[in-house]
Amino acid sequence: LRHAGSTWSLVQAYRLTKDSRLAAPIQSSLDALVEQNLTWKDSKTAYVTEHFAGEIKLGGNGIALAALTDYMETFGTQDYLPQSKSLGEGILSMQREDGSFVHVLHADDFSLKDELRNVYYDGEAVYGLLRLYQYTGEAKWLKAAKKAVDYLIENHYEEHGDHWISYAMNELVRLDPSPRYQTF
């Protein structure tokens, strides 16, 4: 989770500064993320895994998607597109019918470990799905993100003051300026 977040920050720094010295460390960091920290449930579904804890955290997939899609967009490549879509599938596998998410799975058997752990995970997941939608244009990512946001609105998640939900809502309002989303 932290590795993905730090890498995303490096991509953001590159976007702002265009400092070419950042390109190789970003690439190396993303390579390490996808080679060492992805666990595959099947050929289509992947999760960012914290091996030391034996956990899969919803937020890890969301932040990894932010890092990967922003990298591909910034550097004009599709190098991580298959992994990105698989991480998106991982998020979808953690989404319930009502739009809510489970937060933590056991890495060894993908069983539920914690239904809720950190309010940030929901916003990170929605943000990641929206970035994946913006990169691919595939409607299923937007549909899942909106379903999650509907759940967040109905359950008054604005009370948490979560910056990740703010990031996600900023992206969503650009795509769909519905008053419901703007108010939230």
PDB file of C-alpha atoms in Angstrom:
ATOM      1  CA  LEU A   1       0.000   0.000   0.000  1.00  0.00           C
ATOM      2  CA  ARG A   2       2.714   2.484   0.984  1.00  0.00           C
ATOM      3  CA  HIS A   3       4.956   1.454  -1.922  1.00  0.00           C
ATOM      4  CA  ALA A   4       2.123   2.129  -4.378  1.00  0.00           C
ATOM      5  CA  GLY A   5       1.347   5.462  -2.726  1.00  0.00           C
ATOM      6  CA  SER A   6       4.959   6.596  -2.786  1.00  0.00           C
ATOM      7  CA  THR A   7       5.260   5.626  -6.442  1.00  0.00           C
ATOM      8  CA  TRP A   8       2.088   7.536  -7.272  1.00  0.00           C
ATOM      9  CA  SER A   9       3.632  10.577  -5.572  1.00  0.00           C
ATOM     10  CA  LEU A  10       6.735  10.222  -7.738  1.00  0.00           C
ATOM     11  CA  VAL A  11       4.570  10.126 -10.860  1.00  0.00           C
ATOM     12  CA  GLN A  12       2.801  13.280  -9.681  1.00  0.00           C
ATOM     13  CA  ALA A  13       6.157  14.970  -9.077  1.00  0.00           C
ATOM     14  CA  TYR A  14       7.286  14.034 -12.576  1.00  0.00           C
ATOM     15  CA  ARG A  15       4.047  15.396 -14.056  1.00  0.00           C
ATOM     16  CA  LEU A  16       4.689  18.735 -12.376  1.00  0.00           C
ATOM     17  CA  THR A  17       8.439  19.064 -12.896  1.00  0.00           C
ATOM     18  CA  LYS A  18       9.212  16.918 -15.966  1.00  0.00           C
ATOM     19  CA  ASP A  19      12.459  16.081 -14.143  1.00  0.00           C
ATOM     20  CA  SER A  20      13.901  13.267 -16.265  1.00  0.00           C
ATOM     21  CA  ARG A  21      15.861  11.927 -13.272  1.00  0.00           C
ATOM     22  CA  LEU A  22      12.567  10.631 -11.856  1.00  0.00           C
ATOM     23  CA  ALA A  23      11.675   8.446 -14.862  1.00  0.00           C
ATOM     24  CA  ALA A  24      13.966   5.490 -14.111  1.00  0.00           C
ATOM     25  CA  PRO A  25      13.136   5.293 -10.369  1.00  0.00           C
ATOM     26  CA  ILE A  26       9.425   5.431 -11.183  1.00  0.00           C
ATOM     27  CA  GLN A  27       9.744   2.629 -13.743  1.00  0.00           C
ATOM     28  CA  SER A  28      11.819   0.544 -11.329  1.00  0.00           C
ATOM     29  CA  SER A  29       9.330   1.086  -8.528  1.00  0.00           C
ATOM     30  CA  LEU A  30       6.368   0.096 -10.692  1.00  0.00           C
ATOM     31  CA  ASP A  31       8.199  -2.966 -11.960  1.00  0.00           C
ATOM     32  CA  ALA A  32       8.860  -4.026  -8.367  1.00  0.00           C
ATOM     33  CA  LEU A  33       5.226  -3.426  -7.468  1.00  0.00           C
ATOM     34  CA  VAL A  34       3.832  -5.624 -10.238  1.00  0.00           C
ATOM     35  CA  GLU A  35       6.546  -8.305 -10.060  1.00  0.00           C
ATOM     36  CA  GLN A  36       6.822  -8.683  -6.299  1.00  0.00           C
ATOM     37  CA  ASN A  37       3.580  -7.484  -4.774  1.00  0.00           C
ATOM     38  CA  LEU A  38       0.769  -8.748  -6.975  1.00  0.00           C
ATOM     39  CA  THR A  39      -1.046 -11.913  -6.010  1.00  0.00           C
ATOM     40  CA  TRP A  40      -3.224 -13.505  -8.662  1.00  0.00           C
ATOM     41  CA  LYS A  41      -6.523 -15.107  -7.694  1.00  0.00           C
ATOM     42  CA  ASP A  42      -6.998 -16.256 -11.288  1.00  0.00           C
ATOM     43  CA  SER A  43      -5.838 -15.128 -14.724  1.00  0.00           C
ATOM     44  CA  LYS A  44      -8.017 -11.980 -14.581  1.00  0.00           C
ATOM     45  CA  THR A  45      -7.974 -10.943 -10.913  1.00  0.00           C
ATOM     46  CA  ALA A  46      -5.001  -9.499  -9.038  1.00  0.00           C
ATOM     47  CA  TYR A  47      -4.409  -7.865  -5.684  1.00  0.00           C
ATOM     48  CA  VAL A  48      -1.637  -5.836  -4.130  1.00  0.00           C
ATOM     49  CA  THR A  49      -0.396  -8.014  -1.290  1.00  0.00           C
ATOM     50  CA  GLU A  50       1.431  -7.047   1.856  1.00  0.00           C
ATOM     51  CA  HIS A  51       3.431 -10.231   2.220  1.00  0.00           C
ATOM     52  CA  PHE A  52       4.751  -9.512   5.714  1.00  0.00           C
ATOM     53  CA  ALA A  53       1.187  -9.265   7.026  1.00  0.00           C
ATOM     54  CA  GLY A  54      -0.327 -11.846   4.669  1.00  0.00           C
ATOM     55  CA  GLU A  55      -2.988  -9.327   3.720  1.00  0.00           C
ATOM     56  CA  ILE A  56      -4.721  -7.890   0.699  1.00  0.00           C
ATOM     57  CA  LYS A  57      -6.014  -4.401   1.379  1.00  0.00           C
ATOM     58  CA  LEU A  58      -8.652  -2.795  -0.818  1.00  0.00           C
ATOM     59  CA  GLY A  59      -6.816   0.516  -0.690  1.00  0.00           C
ATOM     60  CA  GLY A  60      -3.648  -1.036  -2.075  1.00  0.00           C
ATOM     61  CA  ASN A  61      -5.412  -1.902  -5.304  1.00  0.00           C
ATOM     62  CA  GLY A  62      -6.878   1.578  -5.570  1.00  0.00           C
ATOM     63  CA  ILE A  63      -3.593   3.400  -5.051  1.00  0.00           C
ATOM     64  CA  ALA A  64      -1.751   0.986  -7.341  1.00  0.00           C
ATOM     65  CA  LEU A  65      -4.291   1.778 -10.065  1.00  0.00           C
ATOM     66  CA  ALA A  66      -3.691   5.486  -9.543  1.00  0.00           C
ATOM     67  CA  ALA A  67       0.060   5.000  -9.881  1.00  0.00           C
ATOM     68  CA  LEU A  68      -0.136   2.708 -12.900  1.00  0.00           C
ATOM     69  CA  THR A  69      -2.734   4.652 -14.881  1.00  0.00           C
ATOM     70  CA  ASP A  70      -1.107   8.008 -14.173  1.00  0.00           C
ATOM     71  CA  TYR A  71       2.247   6.571 -15.226  1.00  0.00           C
ATOM     72  CA  MET A  72       0.842   5.171 -18.469  1.00  0.00           C
ATOM     73  CA  GLU A  73      -0.955   8.414 -19.240  1.00  0.00           C
ATOM     74  CA  THR A  74       2.076  10.565 -18.404  1.00  0.00           C
ATOM     75  CA  PHE A  75       4.618   8.477 -20.298  1.00  0.00           C
ATOM     76  CA  GLY A  76       2.346   7.535 -23.215  1.00  0.00           C
ATOM     77  CA  THR A  77       2.581   3.784 -22.743  1.00  0.00           C
ATOM     78  CA  GLN A  78       0.309   0.801 -22.130  1.00  0.00           C
ATOM     79  CA  ASP A  79       2.982  -1.249 -20.376  1.00  0.00           C
ATOM     80  CA  TYR A  80       0.892  -1.913 -17.278  1.00  0.00           C
ATOM     81  CA  LEU A  81      -2.568  -2.113 -18.822  1.00  0.00           C
ATOM     82  CA  PRO A  82      -3.128  -5.871 -18.253  1.00  0.00           C
ATOM     83  CA  GLN A  83      -2.080  -5.577 -14.601  1.00  0.00           C
ATOM     84  CA  SER A  84      -4.226  -2.470 -14.174  1.00  0.00           C
ATOM     85  CA  LYS A  85      -7.327  -4.206 -15.462  1.00  0.00           C
ATOM     86  CA  SER A  86      -6.611  -7.177 -13.204  1.00  0.00           C
ATOM     87  CA  LEU A  87      -6.267  -4.888 -10.188  1.00  0.00           C
ATOM     88  CA  GLY A  88      -9.607  -3.343 -11.178  1.00  0.00           C
ATOM     89  CA  GLU A  89     -11.109  -6.828 -11.206  1.00  0.00           C
ATOM     90  CA  GLY A  90      -9.641  -7.323  -7.744  1.00  0.00           C
ATOM     91  CA  ILE A  91     -11.524  -4.249  -6.526  1.00  0.00           C
ATOM     92  CA  LEU A  92     -14.730  -5.453  -8.171  1.00  0.00           C
ATOM     93  CA  SER A  93     -14.339  -8.806  -6.401  1.00  0.00           C
ATOM     94  CA  MET A  94     -14.283  -6.932  -3.096  1.00  0.00           C
ATOM     95  CA  GLN A  95     -17.424  -4.919  -3.856  1.00  0.00           C
ATOM     96  CA  ARG A  96     -20.732  -6.045  -2.419  1.00  0.00           C
ATOM     97  CA  GLU A  97     -24.106  -5.842  -4.111  1.00  0.00           C
ATOM     98  CA  ASP A  98     -25.016  -2.657  -2.183  1.00  0.00           C
ATOM     99  CA  GLY A  99     -21.890  -0.886  -3.466  1.00  0.00           C
ATOM    100  CA  SER A 100     -19.887  -1.212  -0.262  1.00  0.00           C
ATOM    101  CA  PHE A 101     -16.513  -2.919  -0.126  1.00  0.00           C
ATOM    102  CA  VAL A 102     -14.853  -5.439   2.118  1.00  0.00           C
ATOM    103  CA  HIS A 103     -11.533  -4.023   3.237  1.00  0.00           C
ATOM    104  CA  VAL A 104      -9.058  -6.832   3.894  1.00  0.00           C
ATOM    105  CA  LEU A 105      -8.622 -10.384   2.624  1.00  0.00           C
ATOM    106  CA  HIS A 106      -6.236 -13.128   3.692  1.00  0.00           C
ATOM    107  CA  ALA A 107      -3.549 -13.340   1.001  1.00  0.00           C
ATOM    108  CA  ASP A 108      -3.220 -17.124   1.185  1.00  0.00           C
ATOM    109  CA  ASP A 109      -6.830 -18.071   0.397  1.00  0.00           C
ATOM    110  CA  PHE A 110      -8.630 -14.777  -0.446  1.00  0.00           C
ATOM    111  CA  SER A 111     -11.043 -15.244   2.449  1.00  0.00           C
ATOM    112  CA  LEU A 112     -12.407 -12.290   4.388  1.00  0.00           C
ATOM    113  CA  LYS A 113     -10.151 -10.974   7.144  1.00  0.00           C
ATOM    114  CA  ASP A 114     -11.727  -7.592   7.981  1.00  0.00           C
ATOM    115  CA  GLU A 115     -14.963  -6.193   6.637  1.00  0.00           C
ATOM    116  CA  LEU A 116     -13.951  -2.682   7.664  1.00  0.00           C
ATOM    117  CA  ARG A 117     -10.544  -1.437   8.678  1.00  0.00           C
ATOM    118  CA  ASN A 118      -9.838   2.042   7.386  1.00  0.00           C
ATOM    119  CA  VAL A 119     -12.299   4.532   5.937  1.00  0.00           C
ATOM    120  CA  TYR A 120      -9.635   5.649   3.440  1.00  0.00           C
ATOM    121  CA  TYR A 121      -9.791   2.322   1.602  1.00  0.00           C
ATOM    122  CA  ASP A 122     -13.209   3.099   0.114  1.00  0.00           C
ATOM    123  CA  GLY A 123     -12.058   6.404  -1.361  1.00  0.00           C
ATOM    124  CA  GLU A 124      -8.821   4.869  -2.631  1.00  0.00           C
ATOM    125  CA  ALA A 125     -10.759   2.111  -4.387  1.00  0.00           C
ATOM    126  CA  VAL A 126     -13.228   4.518  -5.981  1.00  0.00           C
ATOM    127  CA  TYR A 127     -10.428   6.831  -7.082  1.00  0.00           C
ATOM    128  CA  GLY A 128      -8.538   3.903  -8.625  1.00  0.00           C
ATOM    129  CA  LEU A 129     -11.636   2.717 -10.496  1.00  0.00           C
ATOM    130  CA  LEU A 130     -12.263   6.201 -11.838  1.00  0.00           C
ATOM    131  CA  ARG A 131      -8.666   6.577 -13.014  1.00  0.00           C
ATOM    132  CA  LEU A 132      -8.927   3.168 -14.706  1.00  0.00           C
ATOM    133  CA  TYR A 133     -12.136   4.265 -16.411  1.00  0.00           C
ATOM    134  CA  GLN A 134     -10.542   7.506 -17.568  1.00  0.00           C
ATOM    135  CA  TYR A 135      -7.618   5.599 -19.007  1.00  0.00           C
ATOM    136  CA  THR A 136      -9.524   2.745 -20.675  1.00  0.00           C
ATOM    137  CA  GLY A 137     -12.996   4.164 -21.306  1.00  0.00           C
ATOM    138  CA  GLU A 138     -14.488   0.832 -20.176  1.00  0.00           C
ATOM    139  CA  ALA A 139     -17.900   1.539 -18.647  1.00  0.00           C
ATOM    140  CA  LYS A 140     -17.759  -1.206 -16.017  1.00  0.00           C
ATOM    141  CA  TRP A 141     -15.170   0.730 -13.998  1.00  0.00           C
ATOM    142  CA  LEU A 142     -17.332   3.861 -13.945  1.00  0.00           C
ATOM    143  CA  LYS A 143     -20.438   1.840 -13.106  1.00  0.00           C
ATOM    144  CA  ALA A 144     -18.718   0.218 -10.116  1.00  0.00           C
ATOM    145  CA  ALA A 145     -17.358   3.567  -8.927  1.00  0.00           C
ATOM    146  CA  LYS A 146     -20.806   5.180  -9.096  1.00  0.00           C
ATOM    147  CA  LYS A 147     -22.333   2.235  -7.257  1.00  0.00           C
ATOM    148  CA  ALA A 148     -19.767   2.703  -4.493  1.00  0.00           C
ATOM    149  CA  VAL A 149     -20.337   6.465  -4.368  1.00  0.00           C
ATOM    150  CA  ASP A 150     -24.083   5.919  -4.060  1.00  0.00           C
ATOM    151  CA  TYR A 151     -23.350   3.746  -1.029  1.00  0.00           C
ATOM    152  CA  LEU A 152     -21.023   6.397   0.421  1.00  0.00           C
ATOM    153  CA  ILE A 153     -23.664   9.102  -0.028  1.00  0.00           C
ATOM    154  CA  GLU A 154     -26.422   6.987   1.516  1.00  0.00           C
ATOM    155  CA  ASN A 155     -24.194   6.216   4.504  1.00  0.00           C
ATOM    156  CA  HIS A 156     -23.011   9.796   5.115  1.00  0.00           C
ATOM    157  CA  TYR A 157     -19.333   9.207   4.448  1.00  0.00           C
ATOM    158  CA  GLU A 158     -18.845  12.978   4.187  1.00  0.00           C
ATOM    159  CA  GLU A 159     -18.706  12.896   7.985  1.00  0.00           C
ATOM    160  CA  HIS A 160     -15.295  11.191   7.783  1.00  0.00           C
ATOM    161  CA  GLY A 161     -13.558  14.065   5.996  1.00  0.00           C
ATOM    162  CA  ASP A 162     -11.613  11.553   3.891  1.00  0.00           C
ATOM    163  CA  HIS A 163      -9.291  13.186   1.380  1.00  0.00           C
ATOM    164  CA  TRP A 164      -9.401  10.097  -0.876  1.00  0.00           C
ATOM    165  CA  ILE A 165     -13.146  10.434  -1.221  1.00  0.00           C
ATOM    166  CA  SER A 166     -12.557  14.078  -2.113  1.00  0.00           C
ATOM    167  CA  TYR A 167     -10.058  13.057  -4.806  1.00  0.00           C
ATOM    168  CA  ALA A 168     -12.546  10.523  -6.135  1.00  0.00           C
ATOM    169  CA  MET A 169     -15.430  12.983  -6.146  1.00  0.00           C
ATOM    170  CA  ASN A 170     -13.317  15.536  -7.976  1.00  0.00           C
ATOM    171  CA  GLU A 171     -12.758  12.969 -10.737  1.00  0.00           C
ATOM    172  CA  LEU A 172     -16.377  11.811 -10.767  1.00  0.00           C
ATOM    173  CA  VAL A 173     -17.818  15.324 -11.004  1.00  0.00           C
ATOM    174  CA  ARG A 174     -15.663  15.926 -14.083  1.00  0.00           C
ATOM    175  CA  LEU A 175     -17.267  12.872 -15.660  1.00  0.00           C
ATOM    176  CA  ASP A 176     -20.793  13.348 -14.320  1.00  0.00           C
ATOM    177  CA  PRO A 177     -21.626  16.761 -12.841  1.00  0.00           C
ATOM    178  CA  SER A 178     -24.891  15.559 -11.310  1.00  0.00           C
ATOM    179  CA  PRO A 179     -25.982  17.780  -8.413  1.00  0.00           C
ATOM    180  CA  ARG A 180     -26.042  14.693  -6.166  1.00  0.00           C
ATOM    181  CA  TYR A 181     -22.290  14.201  -6.658  1.00  0.00           C
ATOM    182  CA  GLN A 182     -21.479  17.905  -6.444  1.00  0.00           C
ATOM    183  CA  THR A 183     -23.363  18.247  -3.163  1.00  0.00           C
ATOM    184  CA  PHE A 184     -21.617  15.239  -1.684  1.00  0.00           C
TER     185      PHE A 184
END
